[in-house]
Amino acid sequence: MRVFANLDELAAARGEHLGFGDWHEITQDEIDLFADATGDHQWIHVDLEKAAAGPFGAPVAHGYLTLSLIPMLVRDVYTVQGLKMGVNYGLNKVRFPSPVTVGSRVRAGAELVGVTDTAQGRQAVVKVTVEIDGHPKPACVAETVVLLVA
């Protein structure tokens, strides 16, 4: 875990890789809950038999499920002390280069792209790469934007 004493210290780390989070196993229960929450019950996610015979050989996590795990996957990568709050502000770019099959382990790596001042606080742009254990291509690459208020 990389710990920054304040927002100025974070800003000074522009361009640096901040580290990696812990591995997290993707379960069928998570996939099913996400399908229920979003109404996306496509067979590649929830039909175990059909998905096993399909193009990926097993059910796959929704791309947006992988994306939604980023806050959890990054929480062990870095922290900024003394914040009143941090709010997801948006995304600049998202790609899903490789599917995540059920039972796979994923983790996030984070690179600080930049920090800019705003009227509300500072916006940090962090490039997050969600890796799949044992796979050469990542599951997700997303440029996240977080509003940080001290």
PDB file of C-alpha atoms in Angstrom:
ATOM      1  CA  MET A   1       0.000   0.000   0.000  1.00  0.00           C
ATOM      2  CA  ARG A   2       1.373   3.354  -1.041  1.00  0.00           C
ATOM      3  CA  VAL A   3       0.425   6.033   1.476  1.00  0.00           C
ATOM      4  CA  PHE A   4       0.424   9.720   0.552  1.00  0.00           C
ATOM      5  CA  ALA A   5       0.420  12.230   3.424  1.00  0.00           C
ATOM      6  CA  ASN A   6      -1.666  14.734   1.447  1.00  0.00           C
ATOM      7  CA  LEU A   7      -2.811  15.764  -2.027  1.00  0.00           C
ATOM      8  CA  ASP A   8       0.422  17.638  -2.769  1.00  0.00           C
ATOM      9  CA  GLU A   9       2.406  14.454  -2.165  1.00  0.00           C
ATOM     10  CA  LEU A  10       0.022  12.557  -4.451  1.00  0.00           C
ATOM     11  CA  ALA A  11       0.388  15.193  -7.184  1.00  0.00           C
ATOM     12  CA  ALA A  12       4.176  14.871  -6.981  1.00  0.00           C
ATOM     13  CA  ALA A  13       3.825  11.196  -7.958  1.00  0.00           C
ATOM     14  CA  ARG A  14       2.446  12.037 -11.407  1.00  0.00           C
ATOM     15  CA  GLY A  15       3.554   9.483 -13.975  1.00  0.00           C
ATOM     16  CA  GLU A  16       4.429   6.833 -11.381  1.00  0.00           C
ATOM     17  CA  HIS A  17       3.088   3.319 -11.100  1.00  0.00           C
ATOM     18  CA  LEU A  18       1.532   3.150  -7.626  1.00  0.00           C
ATOM     19  CA  GLY A  19       1.557  -0.624  -7.226  1.00  0.00           C
ATOM     20  CA  PHE A  20      -0.798  -3.602  -7.329  1.00  0.00           C
ATOM     21  CA  GLY A  21      -3.749  -4.677  -5.213  1.00  0.00           C
ATOM     22  CA  ASP A  22      -4.597  -8.100  -3.891  1.00  0.00           C
ATOM     23  CA  TRP A  23      -5.901 -10.937  -6.053  1.00  0.00           C
ATOM     24  CA  HIS A  24      -9.679 -11.472  -6.111  1.00  0.00           C
ATOM     25  CA  GLU A  25     -11.383 -14.627  -7.415  1.00  0.00           C
ATOM     26  CA  ILE A  26     -14.385 -14.112  -9.696  1.00  0.00           C
ATOM     27  CA  THR A  27     -17.199 -16.432  -8.611  1.00  0.00           C
ATOM     28  CA  GLN A  28     -20.363 -17.528 -10.359  1.00  0.00           C
ATOM     29  CA  ASP A  29     -22.325 -16.042  -7.449  1.00  0.00           C
ATOM     30  CA  GLU A  30     -20.829 -12.609  -8.213  1.00  0.00           C
ATOM     31  CA  ILE A  31     -21.667 -12.994 -11.895  1.00  0.00           C
ATOM     32  CA  ASP A  32     -25.248 -14.077 -11.106  1.00  0.00           C
ATOM     33  CA  LEU A  33     -25.762 -11.208  -8.647  1.00  0.00           C
ATOM     34  CA  PHE A  34     -24.476  -8.729 -11.220  1.00  0.00           C
ATOM     35  CA  ALA A  35     -26.767 -10.243 -13.854  1.00  0.00           C
ATOM     36  CA  ASP A  36     -29.721  -9.836 -11.479  1.00  0.00           C
ATOM     37  CA  ALA A  37     -28.751  -6.260 -10.597  1.00  0.00           C
ATOM     38  CA  THR A  38     -28.383  -5.182 -14.238  1.00  0.00           C
ATOM     39  CA  GLY A  39     -30.875  -7.434 -16.011  1.00  0.00           C
ATOM     40  CA  ASP A  40     -28.087  -8.791 -18.240  1.00  0.00           C
ATOM     41  CA  HIS A  41     -28.696 -12.552 -18.168  1.00  0.00           C
ATOM     42  CA  GLN A  42     -26.939 -13.357 -21.439  1.00  0.00           C
ATOM     43  CA  TRP A  43     -26.078 -17.059 -21.605  1.00  0.00           C
ATOM     44  CA  ILE A  44     -22.298 -16.468 -21.720  1.00  0.00           C
ATOM     45  CA  HIS A  45     -22.605 -15.218 -18.127  1.00  0.00           C
ATOM     46  CA  VAL A  46     -25.288 -17.351 -16.453  1.00  0.00           C
ATOM     47  CA  ASP A  47     -25.932 -20.585 -18.403  1.00  0.00           C
ATOM     48  CA  LEU A  48     -23.181 -22.861 -17.111  1.00  0.00           C
ATOM     49  CA  GLU A  49     -23.703 -25.705 -19.625  1.00  0.00           C
ATOM     50  CA  LYS A  50     -24.084 -23.524 -22.693  1.00  0.00           C
ATOM     51  CA  ALA A  51     -21.183 -21.275 -21.629  1.00  0.00           C
ATOM     52  CA  ALA A  52     -18.928 -24.316 -21.089  1.00  0.00           C
ATOM     53  CA  ALA A  53     -19.568 -25.320 -24.713  1.00  0.00           C
ATOM     54  CA  GLY A  54     -19.260 -21.707 -25.918  1.00  0.00           C
ATOM     55  CA  PRO A  55     -16.340 -19.686 -27.224  1.00  0.00           C
ATOM     56  CA  PHE A  56     -14.713 -19.084 -23.811  1.00  0.00           C
ATOM     57  CA  GLY A  57     -15.111 -22.612 -22.366  1.00  0.00           C
ATOM     58  CA  ALA A  58     -16.773 -21.314 -19.201  1.00  0.00           C
ATOM     59  CA  PRO A  59     -19.090 -18.534 -18.035  1.00  0.00           C
ATOM     60  CA  VAL A  60     -17.499 -15.099 -18.265  1.00  0.00           C
ATOM     61  CA  ALA A  61     -17.896 -12.060 -16.051  1.00  0.00           C
ATOM     62  CA  HIS A  62     -19.654  -9.067 -17.534  1.00  0.00           C
ATOM     63  CA  GLY A  63     -17.193  -6.417 -18.651  1.00  0.00           C
ATOM     64  CA  TYR A  64     -19.069  -3.921 -16.520  1.00  0.00           C
ATOM     65  CA  LEU A  65     -18.760  -6.257 -13.520  1.00  0.00           C
ATOM     66  CA  THR A  66     -14.993  -6.179 -13.956  1.00  0.00           C
ATOM     67  CA  LEU A  67     -15.135  -2.385 -14.272  1.00  0.00           C
ATOM     68  CA  SER A  68     -17.324  -2.081 -11.162  1.00  0.00           C
ATOM     69  CA  LEU A  69     -14.730  -3.986  -9.112  1.00  0.00           C
ATOM     70  CA  ILE A  70     -12.060  -1.328  -9.695  1.00  0.00           C
ATOM     71  CA  PRO A  71     -12.738   0.638  -6.472  1.00  0.00           C
ATOM     72  CA  MET A  72     -12.407  -2.570  -4.436  1.00  0.00           C
ATOM     73  CA  LEU A  73      -9.352  -3.768  -6.380  1.00  0.00           C
ATOM     74  CA  VAL A  74      -7.563  -0.420  -6.017  1.00  0.00           C
ATOM     75  CA  ARG A  75      -8.302   0.226  -2.323  1.00  0.00           C
ATOM     76  CA  ASP A  76      -5.152  -1.679  -1.309  1.00  0.00           C
ATOM     77  CA  VAL A  77      -2.939   0.033  -3.884  1.00  0.00           C
ATOM     78  CA  TYR A  78      -2.800   3.597  -2.523  1.00  0.00           C
ATOM     79  CA  THR A  79      -4.431   5.980  -0.089  1.00  0.00           C
ATOM     80  CA  VAL A  80      -4.283   9.712   0.589  1.00  0.00           C
ATOM     81  CA  GLN A  81      -4.416  10.723   4.229  1.00  0.00           C
ATOM     82  CA  GLY A  82      -6.520  13.625   5.477  1.00  0.00           C
ATOM     83  CA  LEU A  83      -9.266  13.455   2.861  1.00  0.00           C
ATOM     84  CA  LYS A  84     -12.852  14.379   3.672  1.00  0.00           C
ATOM     85  CA  MET A  85     -13.991  12.260   0.736  1.00  0.00           C
ATOM     86  CA  GLY A  86     -13.130  10.740  -2.586  1.00  0.00           C
ATOM     87  CA  VAL A  87     -15.821  10.483  -5.267  1.00  0.00           C
ATOM     88  CA  ASN A  88     -15.787   8.622  -8.570  1.00  0.00           C
ATOM     89  CA  TYR A  89     -16.083  11.408 -11.129  1.00  0.00           C
ATOM     90  CA  GLY A  90     -16.011   9.380 -14.322  1.00  0.00           C
ATOM     91  CA  LEU A  91     -13.936   7.571 -16.871  1.00  0.00           C
ATOM     92  CA  ASN A  92     -11.950   8.891 -19.805  1.00  0.00           C
ATOM     93  CA  LYS A  93     -11.419   5.580 -21.572  1.00  0.00           C
ATOM     94  CA  VAL A  94     -12.315   1.927 -20.955  1.00  0.00           C
ATOM     95  CA  ARG A  95     -11.335  -1.225 -22.837  1.00  0.00           C
ATOM     96  CA  PHE A  96     -11.923  -4.940 -22.173  1.00  0.00           C
ATOM     97  CA  PRO A  97      -9.064  -6.720 -24.007  1.00  0.00           C
ATOM     98  CA  SER A  98      -9.668 -10.191 -22.548  1.00  0.00           C
ATOM     99  CA  PRO A  99     -12.654 -12.057 -21.054  1.00  0.00           C
ATOM    100  CA  VAL A 100     -12.630 -13.080 -17.384  1.00  0.00           C
ATOM    101  CA  THR A 101     -13.851 -16.643 -16.942  1.00  0.00           C
ATOM    102  CA  VAL A 102     -15.454 -17.791 -13.713  1.00  0.00           C
ATOM    103  CA  GLY A 103     -12.825 -18.909 -11.209  1.00  0.00           C
ATOM    104  CA  SER A 104     -10.189 -16.528 -12.567  1.00  0.00           C
ATOM    105  CA  ARG A 105      -8.232 -14.322 -10.222  1.00  0.00           C
ATOM    106  CA  VAL A 106      -7.928 -10.615 -11.024  1.00  0.00           C
ATOM    107  CA  ARG A 107      -5.979  -7.745  -9.507  1.00  0.00           C
ATOM    108  CA  ALA A 108      -5.483  -4.081 -10.303  1.00  0.00           C
ATOM    109  CA  GLY A 109      -2.374  -2.087 -10.994  1.00  0.00           C
ATOM    110  CA  ALA A 110      -2.598   1.718 -10.877  1.00  0.00           C
ATOM    111  CA  GLU A 111      -0.616   4.475 -12.546  1.00  0.00           C
ATOM    112  CA  LEU A 112      -1.151   8.117 -11.619  1.00  0.00           C
ATOM    113  CA  VAL A 113      -1.641   9.978 -14.893  1.00  0.00           C
ATOM    114  CA  GLY A 114      -2.199  13.402 -13.354  1.00  0.00           C
ATOM    115  CA  VAL A 115      -3.738  15.579 -10.675  1.00  0.00           C
ATOM    116  CA  THR A 116      -5.483  18.882 -11.432  1.00  0.00           C
ATOM    117  CA  ASP A 117      -7.092  21.514  -9.222  1.00  0.00           C
ATOM    118  CA  THR A 118     -10.849  22.040  -9.448  1.00  0.00           C
ATOM    119  CA  ALA A 119     -13.327  24.267  -7.589  1.00  0.00           C
ATOM    120  CA  GLN A 120     -14.381  21.282  -5.451  1.00  0.00           C
ATOM    121  CA  GLY A 121     -10.917  19.825  -4.745  1.00  0.00           C
ATOM    122  CA  ARG A 122      -8.491  17.944  -6.954  1.00  0.00           C
ATOM    123  CA  GLN A 123      -9.166  15.483  -9.726  1.00  0.00           C
ATOM    124  CA  ALA A 124      -6.828  12.545 -10.000  1.00  0.00           C
ATOM    125  CA  VAL A 125      -6.665  10.596 -13.234  1.00  0.00           C
ATOM    126  CA  VAL A 126      -5.530   7.043 -12.557  1.00  0.00           C
ATOM    127  CA  LYS A 127      -4.949   4.452 -15.269  1.00  0.00           C
ATOM    128  CA  VAL A 128      -6.085   1.137 -13.823  1.00  0.00           C
ATOM    129  CA  THR A 129      -5.137  -2.153 -15.436  1.00  0.00           C
ATOM    130  CA  VAL A 130      -7.067  -5.195 -14.234  1.00  0.00           C
ATOM    131  CA  GLU A 131      -4.853  -8.237 -14.770  1.00  0.00           C
ATOM    132  CA  ILE A 132      -5.952 -11.871 -14.984  1.00  0.00           C
ATOM    133  CA  ASP A 133      -3.667 -14.299 -13.194  1.00  0.00           C
ATOM    134  CA  GLY A 134      -1.767 -16.320 -15.794  1.00  0.00           C
ATOM    135  CA  HIS A 135      -3.051 -14.413 -18.847  1.00  0.00           C
ATOM    136  CA  PRO A 136      -0.912 -12.201 -21.061  1.00  0.00           C
ATOM    137  CA  LYS A 137      -3.671  -9.663 -21.818  1.00  0.00           C
ATOM    138  CA  PRO A 138      -5.538  -7.654 -19.175  1.00  0.00           C
ATOM    139  CA  ALA A 139      -9.249  -7.957 -18.482  1.00  0.00           C
ATOM    140  CA  CYS A 140      -9.784  -4.206 -18.354  1.00  0.00           C
ATOM    141  CA  VAL A 141      -7.838  -1.012 -18.856  1.00  0.00           C
ATOM    142  CA  ALA A 142      -9.640   2.087 -17.606  1.00  0.00           C
ATOM    143  CA  GLU A 143      -8.610   5.679 -17.116  1.00  0.00           C
ATOM    144  CA  THR A 144     -10.525   6.622 -13.972  1.00  0.00           C
ATOM    145  CA  VAL A 145     -11.194  10.131 -12.713  1.00  0.00           C
ATOM    146  CA  VAL A 146     -11.596  10.653  -8.962  1.00  0.00           C
ATOM    147  CA  LEU A 147     -12.529  13.871  -7.177  1.00  0.00           C
ATOM    148  CA  LEU A 148     -10.534  14.161  -3.955  1.00  0.00           C
ATOM    149  CA  VAL A 149     -11.597  16.664  -1.279  1.00  0.00           C
ATOM    150  CA  ALA A 150      -9.324  17.527   1.658  1.00  0.00           C
TER     151      ALA A 150
END
